[in-house]
Short mmCIF file of C-alpha atoms in Angstrom, two decimals:
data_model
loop_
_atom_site.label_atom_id
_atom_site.label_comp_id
_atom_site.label_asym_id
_atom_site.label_seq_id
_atom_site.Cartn_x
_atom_site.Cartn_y
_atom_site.Cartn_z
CA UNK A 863 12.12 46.85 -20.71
CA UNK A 864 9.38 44.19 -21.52
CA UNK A 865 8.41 46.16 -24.35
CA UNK A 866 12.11 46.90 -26.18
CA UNK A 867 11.97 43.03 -26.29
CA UNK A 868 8.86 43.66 -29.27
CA UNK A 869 10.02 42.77 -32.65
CA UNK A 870 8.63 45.80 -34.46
CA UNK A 871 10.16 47.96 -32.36
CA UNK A 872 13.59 47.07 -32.40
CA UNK A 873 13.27 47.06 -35.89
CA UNK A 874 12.78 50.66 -35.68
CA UNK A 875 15.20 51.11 -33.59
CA UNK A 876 17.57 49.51 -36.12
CA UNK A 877 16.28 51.65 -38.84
CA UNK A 878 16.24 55.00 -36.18
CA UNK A 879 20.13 54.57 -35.27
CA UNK A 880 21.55 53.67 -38.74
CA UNK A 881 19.72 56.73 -40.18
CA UNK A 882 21.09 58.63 -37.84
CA UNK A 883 24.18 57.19 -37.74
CA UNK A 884 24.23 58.17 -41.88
CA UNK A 885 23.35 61.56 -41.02
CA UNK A 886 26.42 61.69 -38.95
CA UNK A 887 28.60 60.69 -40.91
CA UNK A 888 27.03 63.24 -43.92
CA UNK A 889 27.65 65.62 -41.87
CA UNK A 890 31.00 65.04 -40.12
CA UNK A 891 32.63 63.34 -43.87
CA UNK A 892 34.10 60.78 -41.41
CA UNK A 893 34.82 57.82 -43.47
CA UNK A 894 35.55 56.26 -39.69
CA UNK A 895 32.23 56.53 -38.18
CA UNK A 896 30.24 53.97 -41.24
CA UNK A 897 27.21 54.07 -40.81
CA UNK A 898 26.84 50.22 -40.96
CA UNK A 899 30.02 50.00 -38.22
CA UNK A 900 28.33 52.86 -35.75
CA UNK A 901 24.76 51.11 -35.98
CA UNK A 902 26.45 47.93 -34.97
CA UNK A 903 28.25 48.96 -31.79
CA UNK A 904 25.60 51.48 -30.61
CA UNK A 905 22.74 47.99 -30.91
CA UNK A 906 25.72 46.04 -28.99
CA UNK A 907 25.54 48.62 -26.50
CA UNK A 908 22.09 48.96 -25.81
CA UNK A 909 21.29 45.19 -25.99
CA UNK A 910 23.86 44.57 -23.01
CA UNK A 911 22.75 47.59 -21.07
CA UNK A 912 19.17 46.60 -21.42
CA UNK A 913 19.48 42.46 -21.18
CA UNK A 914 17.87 42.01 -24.25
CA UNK A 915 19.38 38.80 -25.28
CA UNK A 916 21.37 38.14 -28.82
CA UNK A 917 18.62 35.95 -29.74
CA UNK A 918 15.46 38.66 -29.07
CA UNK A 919 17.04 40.62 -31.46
CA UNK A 920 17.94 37.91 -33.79
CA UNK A 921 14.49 37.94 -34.09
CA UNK A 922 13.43 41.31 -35.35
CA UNK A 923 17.21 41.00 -36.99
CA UNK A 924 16.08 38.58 -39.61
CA UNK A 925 13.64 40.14 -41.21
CA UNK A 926 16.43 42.66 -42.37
CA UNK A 927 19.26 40.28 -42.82
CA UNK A 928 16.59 37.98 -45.08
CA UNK A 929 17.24 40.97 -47.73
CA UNK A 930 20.85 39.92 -47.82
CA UNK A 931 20.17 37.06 -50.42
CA UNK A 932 18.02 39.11 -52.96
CA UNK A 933 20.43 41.81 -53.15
CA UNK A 934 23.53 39.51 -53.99
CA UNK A 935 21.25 38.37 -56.66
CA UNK A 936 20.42 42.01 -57.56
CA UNK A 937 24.45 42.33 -58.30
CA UNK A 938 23.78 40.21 -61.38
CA UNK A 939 22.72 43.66 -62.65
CA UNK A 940 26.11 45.71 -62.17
CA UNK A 941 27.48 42.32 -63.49
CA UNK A 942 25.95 42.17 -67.20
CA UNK A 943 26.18 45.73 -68.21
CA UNK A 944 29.94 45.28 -67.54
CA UNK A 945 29.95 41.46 -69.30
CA UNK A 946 31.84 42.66 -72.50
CA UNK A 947 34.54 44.42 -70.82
CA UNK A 948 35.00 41.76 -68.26
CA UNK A 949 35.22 39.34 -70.94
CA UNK A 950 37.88 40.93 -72.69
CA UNK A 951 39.92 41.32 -69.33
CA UNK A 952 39.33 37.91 -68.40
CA UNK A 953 42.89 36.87 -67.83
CA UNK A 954 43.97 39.46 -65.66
CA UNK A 955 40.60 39.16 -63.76
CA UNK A 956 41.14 35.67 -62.99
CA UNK A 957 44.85 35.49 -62.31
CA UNK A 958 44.66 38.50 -60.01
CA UNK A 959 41.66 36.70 -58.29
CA UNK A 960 43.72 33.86 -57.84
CA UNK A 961 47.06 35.29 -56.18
CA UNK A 962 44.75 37.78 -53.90
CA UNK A 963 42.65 34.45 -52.72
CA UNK A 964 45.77 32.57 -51.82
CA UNK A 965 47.53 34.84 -50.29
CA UNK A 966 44.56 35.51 -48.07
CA UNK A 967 43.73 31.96 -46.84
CA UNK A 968 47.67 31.80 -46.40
CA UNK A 969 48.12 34.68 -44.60
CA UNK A 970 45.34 34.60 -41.92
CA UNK A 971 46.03 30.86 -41.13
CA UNK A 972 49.36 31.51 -40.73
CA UNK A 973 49.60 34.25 -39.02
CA UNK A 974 46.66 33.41 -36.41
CA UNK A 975 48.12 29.59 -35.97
CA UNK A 976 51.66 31.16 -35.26
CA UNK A 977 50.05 33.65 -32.55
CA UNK A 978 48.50 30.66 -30.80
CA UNK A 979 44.53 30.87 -31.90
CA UNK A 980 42.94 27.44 -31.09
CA UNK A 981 41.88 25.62 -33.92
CA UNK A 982 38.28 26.67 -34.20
CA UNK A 983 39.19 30.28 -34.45
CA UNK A 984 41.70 29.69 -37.14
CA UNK A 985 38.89 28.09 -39.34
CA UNK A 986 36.46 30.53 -38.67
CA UNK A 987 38.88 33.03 -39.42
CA UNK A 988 40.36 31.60 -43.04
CA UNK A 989 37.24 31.95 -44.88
CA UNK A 990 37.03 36.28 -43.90
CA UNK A 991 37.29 37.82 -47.09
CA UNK A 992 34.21 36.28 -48.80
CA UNK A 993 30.19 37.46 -48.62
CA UNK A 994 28.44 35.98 -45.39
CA UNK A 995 26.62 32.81 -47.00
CA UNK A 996 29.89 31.39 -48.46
CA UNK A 997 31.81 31.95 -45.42
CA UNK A 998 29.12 30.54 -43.30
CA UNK A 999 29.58 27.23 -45.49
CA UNK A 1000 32.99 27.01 -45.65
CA UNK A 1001 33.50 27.30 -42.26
CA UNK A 1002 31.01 24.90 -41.03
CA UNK A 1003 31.92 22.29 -43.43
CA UNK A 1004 35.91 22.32 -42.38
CA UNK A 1005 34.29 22.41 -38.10
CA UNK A 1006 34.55 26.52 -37.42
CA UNK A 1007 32.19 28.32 -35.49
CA UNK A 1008 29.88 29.69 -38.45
CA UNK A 1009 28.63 32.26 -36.46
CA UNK A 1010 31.58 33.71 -35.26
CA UNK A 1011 32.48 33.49 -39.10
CA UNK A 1012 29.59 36.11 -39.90
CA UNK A 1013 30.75 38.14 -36.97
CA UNK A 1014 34.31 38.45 -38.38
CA UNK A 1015 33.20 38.65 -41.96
CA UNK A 1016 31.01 41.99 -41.31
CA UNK A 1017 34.64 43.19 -39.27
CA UNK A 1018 36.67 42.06 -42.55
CA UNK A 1019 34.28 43.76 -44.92
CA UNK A 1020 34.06 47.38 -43.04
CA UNK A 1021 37.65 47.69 -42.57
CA UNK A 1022 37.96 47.10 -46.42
CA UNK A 1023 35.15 49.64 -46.53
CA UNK A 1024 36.68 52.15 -44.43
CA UNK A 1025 40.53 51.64 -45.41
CA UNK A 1026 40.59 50.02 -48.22
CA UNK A 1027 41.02 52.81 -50.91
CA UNK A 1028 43.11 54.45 -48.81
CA UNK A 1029 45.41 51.49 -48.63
CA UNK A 1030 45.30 51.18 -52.57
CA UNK A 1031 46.39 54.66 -52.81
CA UNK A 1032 49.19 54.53 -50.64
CA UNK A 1033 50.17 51.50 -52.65
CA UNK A 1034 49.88 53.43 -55.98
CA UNK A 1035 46.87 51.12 -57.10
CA UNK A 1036 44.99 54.19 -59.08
CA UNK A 1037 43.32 52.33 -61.65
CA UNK A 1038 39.60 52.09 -61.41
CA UNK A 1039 39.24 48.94 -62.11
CA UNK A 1040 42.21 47.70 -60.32
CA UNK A 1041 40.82 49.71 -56.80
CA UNK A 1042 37.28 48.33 -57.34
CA UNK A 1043 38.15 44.68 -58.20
CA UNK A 1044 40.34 44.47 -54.91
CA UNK A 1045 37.70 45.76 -52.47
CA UNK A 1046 35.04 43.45 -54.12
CA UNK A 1047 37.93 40.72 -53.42
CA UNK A 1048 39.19 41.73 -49.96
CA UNK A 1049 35.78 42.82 -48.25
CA UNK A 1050 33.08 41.47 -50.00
CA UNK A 1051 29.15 42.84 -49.91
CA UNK A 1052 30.35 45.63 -47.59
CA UNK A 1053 33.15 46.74 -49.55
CA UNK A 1054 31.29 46.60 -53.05
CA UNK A 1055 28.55 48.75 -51.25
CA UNK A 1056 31.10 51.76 -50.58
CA UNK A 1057 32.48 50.80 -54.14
CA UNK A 1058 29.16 51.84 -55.91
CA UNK A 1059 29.31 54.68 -53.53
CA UNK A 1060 32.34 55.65 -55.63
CA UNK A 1061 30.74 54.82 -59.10
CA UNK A 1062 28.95 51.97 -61.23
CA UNK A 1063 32.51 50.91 -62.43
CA UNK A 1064 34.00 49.98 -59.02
CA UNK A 1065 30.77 48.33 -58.24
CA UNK A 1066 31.08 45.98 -61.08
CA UNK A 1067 34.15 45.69 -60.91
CA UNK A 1068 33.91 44.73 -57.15
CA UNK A 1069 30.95 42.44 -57.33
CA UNK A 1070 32.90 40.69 -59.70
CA UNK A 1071 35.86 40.58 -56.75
CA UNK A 1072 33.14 39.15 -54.26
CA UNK A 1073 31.74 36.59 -57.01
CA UNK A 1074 35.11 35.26 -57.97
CA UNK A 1075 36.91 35.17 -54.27
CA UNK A 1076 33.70 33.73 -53.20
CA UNK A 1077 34.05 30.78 -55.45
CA UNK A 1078 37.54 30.38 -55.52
CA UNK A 1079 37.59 30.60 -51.56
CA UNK A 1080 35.31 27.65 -51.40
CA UNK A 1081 36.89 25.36 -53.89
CA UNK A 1082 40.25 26.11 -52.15
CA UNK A 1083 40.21 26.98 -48.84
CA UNK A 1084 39.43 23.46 -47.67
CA UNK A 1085 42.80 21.94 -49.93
CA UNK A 1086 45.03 25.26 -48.26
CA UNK A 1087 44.12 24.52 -44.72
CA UNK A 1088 45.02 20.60 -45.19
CA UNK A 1089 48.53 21.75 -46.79
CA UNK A 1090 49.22 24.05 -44.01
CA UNK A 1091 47.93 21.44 -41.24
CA UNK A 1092 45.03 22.95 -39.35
CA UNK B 322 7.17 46.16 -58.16
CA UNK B 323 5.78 42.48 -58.58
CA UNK B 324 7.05 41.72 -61.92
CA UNK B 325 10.91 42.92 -60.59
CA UNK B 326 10.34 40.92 -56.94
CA UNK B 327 9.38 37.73 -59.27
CA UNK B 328 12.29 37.94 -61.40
CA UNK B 329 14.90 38.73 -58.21
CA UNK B 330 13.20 35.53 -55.82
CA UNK B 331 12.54 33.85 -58.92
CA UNK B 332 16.50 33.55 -59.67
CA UNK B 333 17.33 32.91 -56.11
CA UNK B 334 14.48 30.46 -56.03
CA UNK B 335 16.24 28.75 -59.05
CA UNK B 336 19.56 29.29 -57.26
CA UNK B 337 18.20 27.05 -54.04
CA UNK B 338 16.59 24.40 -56.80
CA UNK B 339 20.33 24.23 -58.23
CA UNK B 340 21.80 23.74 -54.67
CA UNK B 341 18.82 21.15 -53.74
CA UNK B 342 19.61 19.18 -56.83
CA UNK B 343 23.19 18.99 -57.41
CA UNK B 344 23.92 19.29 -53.51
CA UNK B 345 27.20 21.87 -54.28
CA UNK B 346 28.56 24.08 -51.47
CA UNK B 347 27.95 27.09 -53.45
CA UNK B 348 25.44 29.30 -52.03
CA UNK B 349 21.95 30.02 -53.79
CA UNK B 350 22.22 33.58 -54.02
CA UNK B 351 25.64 33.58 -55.86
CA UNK B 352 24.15 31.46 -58.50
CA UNK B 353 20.89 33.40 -58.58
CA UNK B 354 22.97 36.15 -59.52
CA UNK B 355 25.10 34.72 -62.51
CA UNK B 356 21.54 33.19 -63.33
CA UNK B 357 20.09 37.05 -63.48
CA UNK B 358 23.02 38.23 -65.75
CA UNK B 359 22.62 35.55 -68.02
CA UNK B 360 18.85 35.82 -68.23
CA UNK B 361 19.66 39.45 -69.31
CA UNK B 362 22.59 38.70 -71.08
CA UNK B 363 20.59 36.29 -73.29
CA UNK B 364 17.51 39.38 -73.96
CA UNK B 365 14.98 37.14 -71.63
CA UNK B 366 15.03 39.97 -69.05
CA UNK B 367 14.70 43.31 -69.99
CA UNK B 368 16.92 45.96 -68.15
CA UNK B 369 13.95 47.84 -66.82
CA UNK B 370 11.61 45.07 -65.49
CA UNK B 371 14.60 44.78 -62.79
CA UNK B 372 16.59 47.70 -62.88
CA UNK B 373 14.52 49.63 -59.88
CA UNK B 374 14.57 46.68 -57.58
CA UNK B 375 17.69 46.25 -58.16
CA UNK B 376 19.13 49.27 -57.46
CA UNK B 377 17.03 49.94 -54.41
CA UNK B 378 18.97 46.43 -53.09
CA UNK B 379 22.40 47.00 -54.17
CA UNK B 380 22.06 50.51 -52.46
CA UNK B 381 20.76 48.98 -49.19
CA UNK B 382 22.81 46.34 -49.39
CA UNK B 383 25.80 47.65 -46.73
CA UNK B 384 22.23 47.99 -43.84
CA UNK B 385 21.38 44.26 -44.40
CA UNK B 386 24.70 43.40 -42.49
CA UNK B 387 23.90 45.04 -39.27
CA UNK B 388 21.78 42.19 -38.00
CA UNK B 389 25.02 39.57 -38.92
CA UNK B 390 27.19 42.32 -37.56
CA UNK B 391 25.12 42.52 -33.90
CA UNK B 392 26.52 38.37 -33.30
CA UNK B 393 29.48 40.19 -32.75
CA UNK B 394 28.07 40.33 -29.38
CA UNK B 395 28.01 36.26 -28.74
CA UNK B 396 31.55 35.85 -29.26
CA UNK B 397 33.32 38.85 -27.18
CA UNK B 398 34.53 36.15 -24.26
CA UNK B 399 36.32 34.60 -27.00
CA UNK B 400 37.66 37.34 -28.96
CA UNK B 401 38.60 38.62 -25.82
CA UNK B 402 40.93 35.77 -25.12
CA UNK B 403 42.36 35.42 -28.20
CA UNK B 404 41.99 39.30 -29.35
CA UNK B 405 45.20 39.99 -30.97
CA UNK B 406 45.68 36.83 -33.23
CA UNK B 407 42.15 37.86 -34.27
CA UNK B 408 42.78 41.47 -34.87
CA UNK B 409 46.19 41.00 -36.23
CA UNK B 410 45.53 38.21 -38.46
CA UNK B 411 42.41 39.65 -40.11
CA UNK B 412 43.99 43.02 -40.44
CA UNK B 413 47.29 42.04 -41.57
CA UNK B 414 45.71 39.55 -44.15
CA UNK B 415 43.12 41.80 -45.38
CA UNK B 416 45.63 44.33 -46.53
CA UNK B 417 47.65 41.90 -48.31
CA UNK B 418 44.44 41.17 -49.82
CA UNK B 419 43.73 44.13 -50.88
CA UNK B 420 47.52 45.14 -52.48
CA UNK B 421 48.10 41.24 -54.11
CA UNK B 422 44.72 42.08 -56.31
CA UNK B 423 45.22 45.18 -57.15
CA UNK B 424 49.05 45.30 -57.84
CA UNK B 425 48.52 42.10 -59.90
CA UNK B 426 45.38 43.41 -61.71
CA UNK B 427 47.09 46.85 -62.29
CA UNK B 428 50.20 45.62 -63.83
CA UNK B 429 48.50 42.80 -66.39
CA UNK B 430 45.81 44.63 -67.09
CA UNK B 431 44.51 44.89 -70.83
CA UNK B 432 46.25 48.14 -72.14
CA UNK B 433 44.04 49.63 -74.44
CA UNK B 434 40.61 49.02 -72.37
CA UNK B 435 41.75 51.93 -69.63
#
């Protein structure tokens, strides 16, 4: 076991399984079994069975994670060859932002503070819908675990990855832009990866979502969470 | 490859400078990236010194979460204990999320940009 505990090799191991956890799901068409979701529980599992401790593989981990930054810069991309259409649907943008931000930070305060979660797990929780570095803020400067934040953020963003346009359908939300700005809202980086699955559209269209509810969720989750008395 | 990894860390970089400076809770990388699309926006980047790294990032993107997603592990004590105002809340809120945004986007949409 000494030798699973090497850097370089759990990094291939983390490359191995979520190639072949892709593979899968090519070959199955299971939108359940996401690649990102499978390669997740299978490393849980084989951490525990093996004792490898979280922070061994934090290790090899963050040369991976490091990419996150860069490639929420590389969104700027999607971003500007969609600038003159956003413009022009500026309003709409921002006021459905807005209403889908609120009602979010509402929602999962609410709801988790009436089914008795302690106070910690209600902050970590209210900042969910937004890409890992903004959450991670937000929740450590209003006292959450920012840790467990990142935990539930990656949950948040594959069930808007895995559901999410099939919740929009049922709800007769058909419009492109509409479908792609709402997973980019509700499920961040995750979400607005499986949106450019779809097409270049939804992927602007979402990474405009995770800029917006990103900002928004940081100017006002710390003013919702007052009003509501956590 | 260089010229497109300069221009990528080079907006983050300015992203972190912003944060340093002015001491905001936004993070780098968010304003790295409205830094990018104005930089091409405004013809000082070209399209195609960026367009290959980008796109080999934004594809990636969903296997750079695996390593966040593995601290799962740290906290299943506690969302053991309090597993179902976890699982409900998050659920629950995420698809209100999800239908708020795009009901309200659908319905005030601009009509003639389809």
């Amino acid at each position: 076991m000494e030798l699973l505990q090497n850097h370089i090799i759990l990094l291939a191991l983390t490359f191995g399984i979520f190639y072949a956890a892709r593979q899968l799901q090519k070959w199955t068409g299971w939108i359940v079994l996401n690649p990102i979701l499978v390669t997740i529980i299978l490393l849980i599992a084989l951490l525990k069975l093996t004792g490898i401790s979280y922070e061994t593989y934090q290790h090899a981990g963050s040369y991976i994670e490091f990419w996150l930054k860069p490639a929420i810069v590389a969104l700027g991309v999607p971003l500007y060859q969609h600038l003159g259409q956003i413009r022009r649907q500026f309003l709409p943008i921002f006021l459905s932002q807005l209403a889908g931000c609120l009602v979010g930070l509402v929602s999962v305060v609410l709801i988790a503070k009436v089914m008795g979660a302690s106070r910690e797990t209600i902050i970590s929780l209210a900042p969910k819908s937004v890409t890992t570095p903004i959450a991670m803020e937000v929740c450590q400067a209003m006292g959450g675990i920012p840790s467990l934040t990142a935990a539930i953020v990656v949950t948040v963003g594959l069930f808007g990855a895995v559901f999410g346009f099939k919740v929009l359908e049922v709800w007769h939300i058909r419009n492109p832009y509409s479908q792609g700005l709402s997973i980019g809202t509700a499920s961040h980086a995750v979400g607005t990866s499986r949106a450019m699955e779809k097409g270049e559209t939804y992927g602007a269209y979402a990474s405009l979502g995770l800029i917006l509810n990103g900002l928004l969720t940081a100017l006002l989750a710390p003013i919702v969470l007052k009003i509501i008395g956590i | 490859m260089i010229r497109q990894c300069f221009i990528i860390f080079g907006c983050l970089a300015l992203g972190e400078l912003v944060v340093w400076l002015t001491g905001i809770t936004i993070p780098s990388s968010i304003i790295g990236m409205l830094l990018l699309a104005a930089l091409l926006q405004m013809k000082v980047i070209k399209l195609e010194w960026v367009k290959g790294m980008s796109d080999f990032l934004i594809s990636n993107m969903g296997f750079f979460f695996v390593p966040p997603g593995v601290a799962l592990m740290l906290y299943l004590d506690l969302i053991k204990a309090e597993f179902l105002p976890i699982a409900v809340a998050t659920v629950v809120s995420t698809v209100l999320v999800l239908i708020v945004t795009g009901w309200t986007h659908q319905k005030i949409k601009v009509k003639d940009d389809k």
